[in-house]
GROMACS .gro file of C-alpha atoms in nm:
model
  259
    1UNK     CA    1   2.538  -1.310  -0.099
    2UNK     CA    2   2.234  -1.400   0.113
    3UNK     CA    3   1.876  -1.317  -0.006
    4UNK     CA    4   1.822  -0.985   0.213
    5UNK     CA    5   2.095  -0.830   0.073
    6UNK     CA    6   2.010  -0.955  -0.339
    7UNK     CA    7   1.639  -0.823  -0.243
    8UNK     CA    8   1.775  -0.482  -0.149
    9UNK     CA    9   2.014  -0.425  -0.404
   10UNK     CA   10   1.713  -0.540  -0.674
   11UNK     CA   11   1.494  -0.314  -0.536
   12UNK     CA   12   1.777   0.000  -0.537
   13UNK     CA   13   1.814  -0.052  -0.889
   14UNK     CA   14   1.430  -0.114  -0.948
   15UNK     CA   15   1.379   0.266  -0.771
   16UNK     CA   16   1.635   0.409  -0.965
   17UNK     CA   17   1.476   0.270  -1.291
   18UNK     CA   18   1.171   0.453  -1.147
   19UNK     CA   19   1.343   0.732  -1.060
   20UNK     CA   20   1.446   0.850  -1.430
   21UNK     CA   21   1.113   0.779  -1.567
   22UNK     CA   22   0.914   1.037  -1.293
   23UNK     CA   23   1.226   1.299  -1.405
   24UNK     CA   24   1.146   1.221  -1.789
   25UNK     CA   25   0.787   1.215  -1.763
   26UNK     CA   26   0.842   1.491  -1.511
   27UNK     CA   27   0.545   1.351  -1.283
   28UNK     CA   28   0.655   1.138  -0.965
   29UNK     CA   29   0.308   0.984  -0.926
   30UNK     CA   30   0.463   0.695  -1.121
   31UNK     CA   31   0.623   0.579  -0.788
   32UNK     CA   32   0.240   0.521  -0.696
   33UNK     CA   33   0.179   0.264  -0.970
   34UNK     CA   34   0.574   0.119  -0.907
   35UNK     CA   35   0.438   0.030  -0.525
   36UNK     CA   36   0.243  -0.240  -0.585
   37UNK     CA   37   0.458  -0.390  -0.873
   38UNK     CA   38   0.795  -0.355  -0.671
   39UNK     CA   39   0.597  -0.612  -0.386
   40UNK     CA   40   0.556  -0.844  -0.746
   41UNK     CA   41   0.925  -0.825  -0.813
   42UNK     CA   42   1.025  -0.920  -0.479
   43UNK     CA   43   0.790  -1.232  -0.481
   44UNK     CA   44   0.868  -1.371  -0.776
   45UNK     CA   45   1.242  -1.301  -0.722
   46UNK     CA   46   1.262  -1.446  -0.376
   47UNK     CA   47   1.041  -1.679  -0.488
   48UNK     CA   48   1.282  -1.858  -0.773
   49UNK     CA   49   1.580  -1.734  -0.541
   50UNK     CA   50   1.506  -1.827  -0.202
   51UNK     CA   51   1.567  -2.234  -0.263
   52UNK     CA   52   1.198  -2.343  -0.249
   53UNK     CA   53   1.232  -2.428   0.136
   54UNK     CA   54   0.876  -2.485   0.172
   55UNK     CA   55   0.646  -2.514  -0.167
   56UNK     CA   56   0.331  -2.453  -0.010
   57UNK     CA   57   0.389  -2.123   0.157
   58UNK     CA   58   0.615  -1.979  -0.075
   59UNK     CA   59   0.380  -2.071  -0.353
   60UNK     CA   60   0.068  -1.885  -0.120
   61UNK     CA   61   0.288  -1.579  -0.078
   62UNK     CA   62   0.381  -1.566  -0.425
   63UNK     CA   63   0.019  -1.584  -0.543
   64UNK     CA   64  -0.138  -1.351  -0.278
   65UNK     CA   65   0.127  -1.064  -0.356
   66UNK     CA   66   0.120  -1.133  -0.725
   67UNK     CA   67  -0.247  -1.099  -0.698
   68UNK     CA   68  -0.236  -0.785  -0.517
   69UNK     CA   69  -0.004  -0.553  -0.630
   70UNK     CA   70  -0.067  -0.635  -1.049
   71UNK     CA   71  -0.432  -0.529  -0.924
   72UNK     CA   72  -0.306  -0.206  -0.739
   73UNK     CA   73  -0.086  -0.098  -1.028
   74UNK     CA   74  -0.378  -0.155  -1.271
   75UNK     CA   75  -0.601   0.028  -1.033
   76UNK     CA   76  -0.385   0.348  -0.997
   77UNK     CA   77  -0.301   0.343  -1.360
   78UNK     CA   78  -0.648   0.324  -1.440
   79UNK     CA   79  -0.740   0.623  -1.173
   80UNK     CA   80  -0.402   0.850  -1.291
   81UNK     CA   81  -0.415   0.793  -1.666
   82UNK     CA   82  -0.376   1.135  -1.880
   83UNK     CA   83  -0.403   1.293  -1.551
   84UNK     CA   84  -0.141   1.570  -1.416
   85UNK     CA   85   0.095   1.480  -1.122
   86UNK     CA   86  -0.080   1.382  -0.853
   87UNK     CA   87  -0.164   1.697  -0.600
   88UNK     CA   88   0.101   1.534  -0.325
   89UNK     CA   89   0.409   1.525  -0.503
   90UNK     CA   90   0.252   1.859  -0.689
   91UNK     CA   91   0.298   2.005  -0.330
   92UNK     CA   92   0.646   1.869  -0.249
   93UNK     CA   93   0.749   2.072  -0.571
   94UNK     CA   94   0.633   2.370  -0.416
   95UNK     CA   95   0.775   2.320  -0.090
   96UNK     CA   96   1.127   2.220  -0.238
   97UNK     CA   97   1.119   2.523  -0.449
   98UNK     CA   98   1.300   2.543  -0.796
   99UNK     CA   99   1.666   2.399  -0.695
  100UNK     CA  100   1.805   2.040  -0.725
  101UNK     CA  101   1.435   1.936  -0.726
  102UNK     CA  102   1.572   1.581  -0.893
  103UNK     CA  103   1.760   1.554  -0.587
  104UNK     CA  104   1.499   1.604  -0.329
  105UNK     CA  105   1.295   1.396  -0.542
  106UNK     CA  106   1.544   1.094  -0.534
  107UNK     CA  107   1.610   1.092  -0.121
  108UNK     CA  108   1.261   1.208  -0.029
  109UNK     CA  109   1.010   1.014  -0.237
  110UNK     CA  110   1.237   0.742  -0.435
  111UNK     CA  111   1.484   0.658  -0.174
  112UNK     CA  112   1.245   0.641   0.099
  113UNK     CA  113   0.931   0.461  -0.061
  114UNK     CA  114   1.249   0.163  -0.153
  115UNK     CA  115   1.355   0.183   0.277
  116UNK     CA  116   0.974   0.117   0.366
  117UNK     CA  117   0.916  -0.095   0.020
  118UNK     CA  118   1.214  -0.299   0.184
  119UNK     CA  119   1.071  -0.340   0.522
  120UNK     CA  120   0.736  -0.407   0.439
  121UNK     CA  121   0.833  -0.719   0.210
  122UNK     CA  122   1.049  -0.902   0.482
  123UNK     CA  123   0.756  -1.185   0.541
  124UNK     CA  124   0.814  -1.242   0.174
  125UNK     CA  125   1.140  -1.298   0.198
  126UNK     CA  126   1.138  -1.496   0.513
  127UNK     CA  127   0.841  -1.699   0.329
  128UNK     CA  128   1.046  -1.754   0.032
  129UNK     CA  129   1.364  -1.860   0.122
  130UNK     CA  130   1.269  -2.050   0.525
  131UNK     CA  131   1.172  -2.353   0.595
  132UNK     CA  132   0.830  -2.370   0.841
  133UNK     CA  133   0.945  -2.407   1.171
  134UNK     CA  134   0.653  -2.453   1.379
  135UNK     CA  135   0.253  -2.413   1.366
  136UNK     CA  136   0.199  -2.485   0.973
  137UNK     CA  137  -0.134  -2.411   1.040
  138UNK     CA  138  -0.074  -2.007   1.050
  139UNK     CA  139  -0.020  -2.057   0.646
  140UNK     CA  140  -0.358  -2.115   0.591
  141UNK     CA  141  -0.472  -1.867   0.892
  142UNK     CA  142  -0.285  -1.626   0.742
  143UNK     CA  143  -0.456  -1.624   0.379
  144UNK     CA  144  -0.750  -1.580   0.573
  145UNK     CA  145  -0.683  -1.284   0.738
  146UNK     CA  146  -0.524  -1.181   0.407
  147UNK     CA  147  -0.860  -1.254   0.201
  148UNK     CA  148  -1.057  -1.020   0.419
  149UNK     CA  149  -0.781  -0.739   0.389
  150UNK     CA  150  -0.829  -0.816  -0.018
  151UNK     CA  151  -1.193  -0.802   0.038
  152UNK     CA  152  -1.217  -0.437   0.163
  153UNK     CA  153  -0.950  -0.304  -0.070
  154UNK     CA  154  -1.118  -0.436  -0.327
  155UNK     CA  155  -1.466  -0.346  -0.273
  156UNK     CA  156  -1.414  -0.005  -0.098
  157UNK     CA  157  -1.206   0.090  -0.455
  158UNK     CA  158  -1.446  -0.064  -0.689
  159UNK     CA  159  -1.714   0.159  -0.460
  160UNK     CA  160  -1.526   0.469  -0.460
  161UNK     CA  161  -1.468   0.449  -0.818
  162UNK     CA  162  -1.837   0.428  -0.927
  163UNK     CA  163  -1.948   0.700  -0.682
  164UNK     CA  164  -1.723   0.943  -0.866
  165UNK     CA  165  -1.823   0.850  -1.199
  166UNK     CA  166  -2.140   0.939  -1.153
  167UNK     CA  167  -2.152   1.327  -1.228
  168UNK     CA  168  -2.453   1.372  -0.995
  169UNK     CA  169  -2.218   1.274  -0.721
  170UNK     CA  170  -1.955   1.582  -0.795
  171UNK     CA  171  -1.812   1.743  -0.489
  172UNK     CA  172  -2.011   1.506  -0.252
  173UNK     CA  173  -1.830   1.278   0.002
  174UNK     CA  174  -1.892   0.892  -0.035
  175UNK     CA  175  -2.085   0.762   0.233
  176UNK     CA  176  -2.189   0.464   0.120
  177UNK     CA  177  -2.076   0.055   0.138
  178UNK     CA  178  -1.812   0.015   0.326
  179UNK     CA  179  -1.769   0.363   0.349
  180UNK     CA  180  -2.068   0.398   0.577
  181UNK     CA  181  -1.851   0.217   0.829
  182UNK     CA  182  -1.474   0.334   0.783
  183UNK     CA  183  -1.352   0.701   0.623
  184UNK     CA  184  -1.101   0.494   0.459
  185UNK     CA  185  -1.166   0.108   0.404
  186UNK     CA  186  -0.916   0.064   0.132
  187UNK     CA  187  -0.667   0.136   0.332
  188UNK     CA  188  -0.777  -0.071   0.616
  189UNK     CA  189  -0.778  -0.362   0.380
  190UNK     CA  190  -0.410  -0.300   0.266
  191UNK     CA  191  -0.310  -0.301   0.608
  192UNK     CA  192  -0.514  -0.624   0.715
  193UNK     CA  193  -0.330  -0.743   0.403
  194UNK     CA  194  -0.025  -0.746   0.553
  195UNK     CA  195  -0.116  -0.850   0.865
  196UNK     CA  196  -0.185  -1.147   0.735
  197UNK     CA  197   0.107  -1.169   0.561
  198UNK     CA  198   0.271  -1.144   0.881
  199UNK     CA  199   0.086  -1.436   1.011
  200UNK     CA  200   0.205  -1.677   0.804
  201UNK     CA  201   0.576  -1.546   0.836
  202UNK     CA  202   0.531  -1.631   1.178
  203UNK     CA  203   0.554  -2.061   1.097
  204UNK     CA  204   0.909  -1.945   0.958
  205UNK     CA  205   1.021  -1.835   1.304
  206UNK     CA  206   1.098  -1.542   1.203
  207UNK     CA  207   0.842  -1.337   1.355
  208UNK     CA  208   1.052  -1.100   1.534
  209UNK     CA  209   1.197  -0.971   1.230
  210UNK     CA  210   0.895  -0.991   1.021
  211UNK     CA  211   0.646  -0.794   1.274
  212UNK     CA  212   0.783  -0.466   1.177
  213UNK     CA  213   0.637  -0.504   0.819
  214UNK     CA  214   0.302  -0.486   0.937
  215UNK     CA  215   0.358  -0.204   1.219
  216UNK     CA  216   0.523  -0.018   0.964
  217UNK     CA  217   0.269  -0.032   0.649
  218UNK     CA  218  -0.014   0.045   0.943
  219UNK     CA  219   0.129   0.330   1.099
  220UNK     CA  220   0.222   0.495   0.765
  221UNK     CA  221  -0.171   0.425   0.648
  222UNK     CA  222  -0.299   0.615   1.018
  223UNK     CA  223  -0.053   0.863   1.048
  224UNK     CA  224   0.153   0.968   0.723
  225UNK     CA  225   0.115   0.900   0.396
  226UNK     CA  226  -0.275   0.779   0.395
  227UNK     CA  227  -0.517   0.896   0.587
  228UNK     CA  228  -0.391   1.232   0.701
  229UNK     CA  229  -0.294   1.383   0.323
  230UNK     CA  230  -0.640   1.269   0.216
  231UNK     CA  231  -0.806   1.407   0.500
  232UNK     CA  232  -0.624   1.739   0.499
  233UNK     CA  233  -0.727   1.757   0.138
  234UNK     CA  234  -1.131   1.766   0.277
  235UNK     CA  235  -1.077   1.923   0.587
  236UNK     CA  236  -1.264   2.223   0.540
  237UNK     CA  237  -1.595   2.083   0.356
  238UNK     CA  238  -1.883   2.076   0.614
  239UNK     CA  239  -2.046   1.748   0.414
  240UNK     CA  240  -1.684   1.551   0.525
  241UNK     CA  241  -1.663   1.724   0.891
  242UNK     CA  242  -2.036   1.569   0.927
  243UNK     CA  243  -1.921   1.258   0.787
  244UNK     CA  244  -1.662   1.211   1.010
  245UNK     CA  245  -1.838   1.278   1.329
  246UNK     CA  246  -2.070   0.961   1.237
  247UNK     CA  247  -1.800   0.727   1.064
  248UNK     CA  248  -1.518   0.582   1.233
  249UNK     CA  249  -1.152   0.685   1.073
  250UNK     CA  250  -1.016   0.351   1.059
  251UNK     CA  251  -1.134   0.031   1.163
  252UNK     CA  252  -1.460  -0.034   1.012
  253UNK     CA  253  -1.753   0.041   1.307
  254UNK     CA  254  -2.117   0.117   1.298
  255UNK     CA  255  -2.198   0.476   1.225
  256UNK     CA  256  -2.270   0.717   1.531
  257UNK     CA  257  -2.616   0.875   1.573
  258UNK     CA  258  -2.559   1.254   1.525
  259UNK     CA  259  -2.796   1.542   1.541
   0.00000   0.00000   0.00000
């Protein structure tokens, strides 16, 4: 059995392990806090699975993803604890209505997050278990990119997180730090993550596989599950509408002169 298919069948039983704690605890954010540490299971598995084909690189991968998703998970837990269900999965409740709600809840939220878990982690898995074919030097390129990526997830949290601790700062929209330059820098950090995740898969040769990980975790960010529910959520408070005539949605800019 080759390493693709030992990742995927970990990862179906890792979601269904999920998947009975949300229905328990009767609150599906836990899939939120289960992202970042599925992307630790499938390093470290890979990682002791995938024959050591090249130390350096597998050990980088390993480390970056390690690094990353035990400080997501600790982040959300943090954010979520002794709080209700988060107001997403709150409103796919509603719109499922009061039948086989388990069951929408497996396909639509468990099931799917495992699909795009799946695809995302394929540089890992090429990482882990290929031998560097070409252009070592996109390794090192790649943790790089990666750093930066870290860098504005990072920050942009830590930032967010002490502007809404501050009571004075109730009901305003956060402005400030990175967020004077992108709506949504956290996100653009998870994404540059990746990218540079993608980099280094690239030395494996494997780049035509590995590209879609990427794409996929980018365009899910812009157009699904990031930036649109969160924006929807403030789409009718005049303080955001100004906000977001002066600060670019995305891709960290300088803000435009309004008024």
């Amino acid at each position: 059995m080759n390493i693709y298919l030992q990742t995927a069948i970990l990862l179906f039983i890792y979601f269904v392990i999920l998947f009975i704690l949300g229905q328990v605890m009767r609150n599906n954010s836990i899939v939120d806090v289960g992202w970042g540490l599925g992307f630790t299971l499938v390093a470290i598995y890979t990682f002791f699975a995938g024959g050591f084909n090249h130390r350096f690189a597998s050990i980088a991968v390993t480390v970056l993803v390690l690094l990353w998703g035990f400080r997501l998970a600790y982040h959300i837990i943090k954010r979520n604890w002794m709080k209700p269900e988060d107001f997403r999965y709150v409103a796919m409740r509603e719109k499922w209505g009061s039948k086989a709600q388990w069951l929408h809840a497996f396909f639509k939220v468990y099931m799917i997050q495992m699909v795009f878990m799946y695809v995302v982690a394929l540089p890992i898995i090429a990482l882990n278990s290929s031998e560097i074919k070409f252009a070592g030097f996109l390794v090192p390129v790649g943790i790089i990119i990666w750093g930066t990526g870290y860098f504005f997830e990072v920050v942009g949290d830590r930032q967010l997180r002490k502007f809404k601790g501050d009571p004075a700062n109730k009901g305003k929209i956060m402005d400030e730090g990175l967020w004077k330059y992108s709506r949504h820098p956290n996100y653009f950090g998870e994404a540059v993550m990746w990218w540079g995740i993608f980099v280094m898969s690239i030395s494996t040769g494997y780049f035509y596989l590995t590209f879609i990980s990427p794409a996929l975790i980018t365009f899910l960010l812009v157009f699904v599950s990031g930036v649109p529910l969160l924006e929807k959520k403030y789409k009718d408070n005049p303080e955001f509408i100004e906000y977001s005539r002066r600060t670019s949605k995305f891709i960290p800019w300088f803000p435009k002169k309004t008024g």
